[in-house]
């Protein structure tokens, strides 16, 4: 249900002709599906919550964070789909997570409360 003042959409870059590889990556790694709106835009509907991190550098870009029941399997899926792990699994208050980049260079994280 959409509400005034609530986060409603997350748009990430797929510049330089990477849209097909980005769609293929997220489909293979996380089972996402897409709706194309012309040759240069593709939408997804995969859920959204958020937070702010006061300990990051000012120039840090937003960090989309996905959830996983099996963090180790998600690492394998990301690598098999062509993603690059940029921060291996680590613990943080509330769980564990890792960071990766997709074929377009977007950095995301995957977290789990299991094994914390």
PDB file of C-alpha atoms in Angstrom:
ATOM      1  CA  UNK A   1       0.000   0.000   0.000  1.00  0.00           C
ATOM      2  CA  UNK A   2       1.508   3.321  -1.031  1.00  0.00           C
ATOM      3  CA  UNK A   3       1.590   6.128   1.524  1.00  0.00           C
ATOM      4  CA  UNK A   4       2.688   9.758   1.333  1.00  0.00           C
ATOM      5  CA  UNK A   5       6.278  10.272   2.398  1.00  0.00           C
ATOM      6  CA  UNK A   6       7.223   6.571   2.309  1.00  0.00           C
ATOM      7  CA  UNK A   7      10.008   5.076   0.213  1.00  0.00           C
ATOM      8  CA  UNK A   8       8.350   3.601  -2.817  1.00  0.00           C
ATOM      9  CA  UNK A   9      10.968   2.836  -5.439  1.00  0.00           C
ATOM     10  CA  UNK A  10      14.672   2.086  -5.838  1.00  0.00           C
ATOM     11  CA  UNK A  11      16.328   2.934  -9.134  1.00  0.00           C
ATOM     12  CA  UNK A  12      19.848   1.696  -9.890  1.00  0.00           C
ATOM     13  CA  UNK A  13      22.071   2.393 -12.859  1.00  0.00           C
ATOM     14  CA  UNK A  14      22.632   0.069 -15.802  1.00  0.00           C
ATOM     15  CA  UNK A  15      24.649   2.453 -17.957  1.00  0.00           C
ATOM     16  CA  UNK A  16      26.923   1.615 -20.840  1.00  0.00           C
ATOM     17  CA  UNK A  17      24.778  -1.119 -22.375  1.00  0.00           C
ATOM     18  CA  UNK A  18      24.687  -3.287 -19.242  1.00  0.00           C
ATOM     19  CA  UNK A  19      20.903  -3.614 -18.888  1.00  0.00           C
ATOM     20  CA  UNK A  20      20.726  -7.124 -20.376  1.00  0.00           C
ATOM     21  CA  UNK A  21      23.613  -8.403 -18.257  1.00  0.00           C
ATOM     22  CA  UNK A  22      22.145  -6.795 -15.112  1.00  0.00           C
ATOM     23  CA  UNK A  23      18.739  -8.400 -15.762  1.00  0.00           C
ATOM     24  CA  UNK A  24      20.385 -11.754 -16.413  1.00  0.00           C
ATOM     25  CA  UNK A  25      22.469 -11.455 -13.233  1.00  0.00           C
ATOM     26  CA  UNK A  26      19.551 -10.688 -10.875  1.00  0.00           C
ATOM     27  CA  UNK A  27      17.377 -13.311 -12.512  1.00  0.00           C
ATOM     28  CA  UNK A  28      20.064 -15.992 -12.091  1.00  0.00           C
ATOM     29  CA  UNK A  29      21.280 -14.987  -8.630  1.00  0.00           C
ATOM     30  CA  UNK A  30      17.981 -14.087  -6.939  1.00  0.00           C
ATOM     31  CA  UNK A  31      15.112 -15.168  -9.213  1.00  0.00           C
ATOM     32  CA  UNK A  32      13.995 -11.612 -10.021  1.00  0.00           C
ATOM     33  CA  UNK A  33      11.671 -10.946 -12.934  1.00  0.00           C
ATOM     34  CA  UNK A  34      11.475  -7.777 -14.990  1.00  0.00           C
ATOM     35  CA  UNK A  35       9.054  -5.696 -17.025  1.00  0.00           C
ATOM     36  CA  UNK A  36      10.701  -3.836 -19.886  1.00  0.00           C
ATOM     37  CA  UNK A  37       9.660  -0.276 -20.693  1.00  0.00           C
ATOM     38  CA  UNK A  38      11.518   0.300 -23.931  1.00  0.00           C
ATOM     39  CA  UNK A  39      15.112  -0.686 -24.720  1.00  0.00           C
ATOM     40  CA  UNK A  40      16.762   1.209 -21.859  1.00  0.00           C
ATOM     41  CA  UNK A  41      14.527   0.682 -18.804  1.00  0.00           C
ATOM     42  CA  UNK A  42      13.430  -2.419 -16.967  1.00  0.00           C
ATOM     43  CA  UNK A  43      11.424  -2.490 -13.721  1.00  0.00           C
ATOM     44  CA  UNK A  44      11.386  -5.007 -10.867  1.00  0.00           C
ATOM     45  CA  UNK A  45       9.103  -5.572  -7.878  1.00  0.00           C
ATOM     46  CA  UNK A  46      11.091  -7.222  -5.090  1.00  0.00           C
ATOM     47  CA  UNK A  47      10.218  -5.451  -1.780  1.00  0.00           C
ATOM     48  CA  UNK A  48      11.789  -2.488   0.048  1.00  0.00           C
ATOM     49  CA  UNK A  49      12.683  -1.381   3.594  1.00  0.00           C
ATOM     50  CA  UNK A  50      15.561   0.921   4.487  1.00  0.00           C
ATOM     51  CA  UNK A  51      17.820   2.666   7.013  1.00  0.00           C
ATOM     52  CA  UNK A  52      20.602   5.222   7.365  1.00  0.00           C
ATOM     53  CA  UNK A  53      24.218   4.484   8.384  1.00  0.00           C
ATOM     54  CA  UNK A  54      25.979   7.394  10.093  1.00  0.00           C
ATOM     55  CA  UNK A  55      29.341   5.589  10.008  1.00  0.00           C
ATOM     56  CA  UNK A  56      29.760   5.646   6.222  1.00  0.00           C
ATOM     57  CA  UNK A  57      31.807   8.191   4.297  1.00  0.00           C
ATOM     58  CA  UNK A  58      29.959  11.207   2.884  1.00  0.00           C
ATOM     59  CA  UNK A  59      30.607  10.106  -0.702  1.00  0.00           C
ATOM     60  CA  UNK A  60      29.147   6.613  -0.154  1.00  0.00           C
ATOM     61  CA  UNK A  61      26.278   5.727  -2.490  1.00  0.00           C
ATOM     62  CA  UNK A  62      23.036   4.196  -1.218  1.00  0.00           C
ATOM     63  CA  UNK A  63      23.413   0.489  -0.418  1.00  0.00           C
ATOM     64  CA  UNK A  64      20.488  -1.750  -1.387  1.00  0.00           C
ATOM     65  CA  UNK A  65      20.364  -4.737   0.975  1.00  0.00           C
ATOM     66  CA  UNK A  66      18.710  -8.055   0.079  1.00  0.00           C
ATOM     67  CA  UNK A  67      17.730 -10.814   2.523  1.00  0.00           C
ATOM     68  CA  UNK A  68      18.776 -14.474   2.381  1.00  0.00           C
ATOM     69  CA  UNK A  69      17.869 -17.540   4.432  1.00  0.00           C
ATOM     70  CA  UNK A  70      21.176 -19.140   3.347  1.00  0.00           C
ATOM     71  CA  UNK A  71      23.968 -16.590   3.108  1.00  0.00           C
ATOM     72  CA  UNK A  72      26.620 -19.042   1.897  1.00  0.00           C
ATOM     73  CA  UNK A  73      24.338 -20.225  -0.923  1.00  0.00           C
ATOM     74  CA  UNK A  74      23.687 -16.601  -1.874  1.00  0.00           C
ATOM     75  CA  UNK A  75      27.440 -15.964  -2.145  1.00  0.00           C
ATOM     76  CA  UNK A  76      27.681 -18.944  -4.516  1.00  0.00           C
ATOM     77  CA  UNK A  77      24.668 -17.750  -6.554  1.00  0.00           C
ATOM     78  CA  UNK A  78      26.111 -14.234  -6.891  1.00  0.00           C
ATOM     79  CA  UNK A  79      29.476 -15.578  -8.055  1.00  0.00           C
ATOM     80  CA  UNK A  80      27.904 -18.120 -10.432  1.00  0.00           C
ATOM     81  CA  UNK A  81      25.758 -15.363 -11.973  1.00  0.00           C
ATOM     82  CA  UNK A  82      28.830 -13.185 -12.605  1.00  0.00           C
ATOM     83  CA  UNK A  83      28.796 -10.890  -9.573  1.00  0.00           C
ATOM     84  CA  UNK A  84      31.953  -9.982  -7.669  1.00  0.00           C
ATOM     85  CA  UNK A  85      32.188 -10.279  -3.880  1.00  0.00           C
ATOM     86  CA  UNK A  86      33.720  -7.024  -2.590  1.00  0.00           C
ATOM     87  CA  UNK A  87      33.276  -7.685   1.141  1.00  0.00           C
ATOM     88  CA  UNK A  88      33.123 -11.310   2.323  1.00  0.00           C
ATOM     89  CA  UNK A  89      30.617 -12.474   4.947  1.00  0.00           C
ATOM     90  CA  UNK A  90      30.970 -10.569   8.230  1.00  0.00           C
ATOM     91  CA  UNK A  91      28.909 -10.155  11.385  1.00  0.00           C
ATOM     92  CA  UNK A  92      27.133  -6.986  12.441  1.00  0.00           C
ATOM     93  CA  UNK A  93      24.566  -6.242  15.164  1.00  0.00           C
ATOM     94  CA  UNK A  94      21.542  -8.291  14.133  1.00  0.00           C
ATOM     95  CA  UNK A  95      23.132 -10.784  11.758  1.00  0.00           C
ATOM     96  CA  UNK A  96      25.709 -11.422   9.053  1.00  0.00           C
ATOM     97  CA  UNK A  97      26.098 -10.032   5.537  1.00  0.00           C
ATOM     98  CA  UNK A  98      28.321  -9.700   2.482  1.00  0.00           C
ATOM     99  CA  UNK A  99      28.654  -7.066  -0.248  1.00  0.00           C
ATOM    100  CA  UNK A 100      28.917  -7.607  -3.995  1.00  0.00           C
ATOM    101  CA  UNK A 101      28.921  -5.664  -7.231  1.00  0.00           C
ATOM    102  CA  UNK A 102      26.689  -6.512 -10.165  1.00  0.00           C
ATOM    103  CA  UNK A 103      27.708  -6.373 -13.854  1.00  0.00           C
ATOM    104  CA  UNK A 104      26.928  -2.620 -13.971  1.00  0.00           C
ATOM    105  CA  UNK A 105      29.106  -1.874 -10.927  1.00  0.00           C
ATOM    106  CA  UNK A 106      26.254  -1.297  -8.447  1.00  0.00           C
ATOM    107  CA  UNK A 107      27.202  -2.374  -4.914  1.00  0.00           C
ATOM    108  CA  UNK A 108      24.600  -4.283  -2.915  1.00  0.00           C
ATOM    109  CA  UNK A 109      24.626  -6.337   0.267  1.00  0.00           C
ATOM    110  CA  UNK A 110      22.898  -9.563   1.266  1.00  0.00           C
ATOM    111  CA  UNK A 111      22.128 -10.209   4.928  1.00  0.00           C
ATOM    112  CA  UNK A 112      20.798 -12.986   7.123  1.00  0.00           C
ATOM    113  CA  UNK A 113      19.897 -13.198  10.775  1.00  0.00           C
ATOM    114  CA  UNK A 114      20.837 -16.886  10.732  1.00  0.00           C
ATOM    115  CA  UNK A 115      24.242 -17.895  12.052  1.00  0.00           C
ATOM    116  CA  UNK A 116      24.722 -14.615  13.898  1.00  0.00           C
TER     117      UNK A 116
END
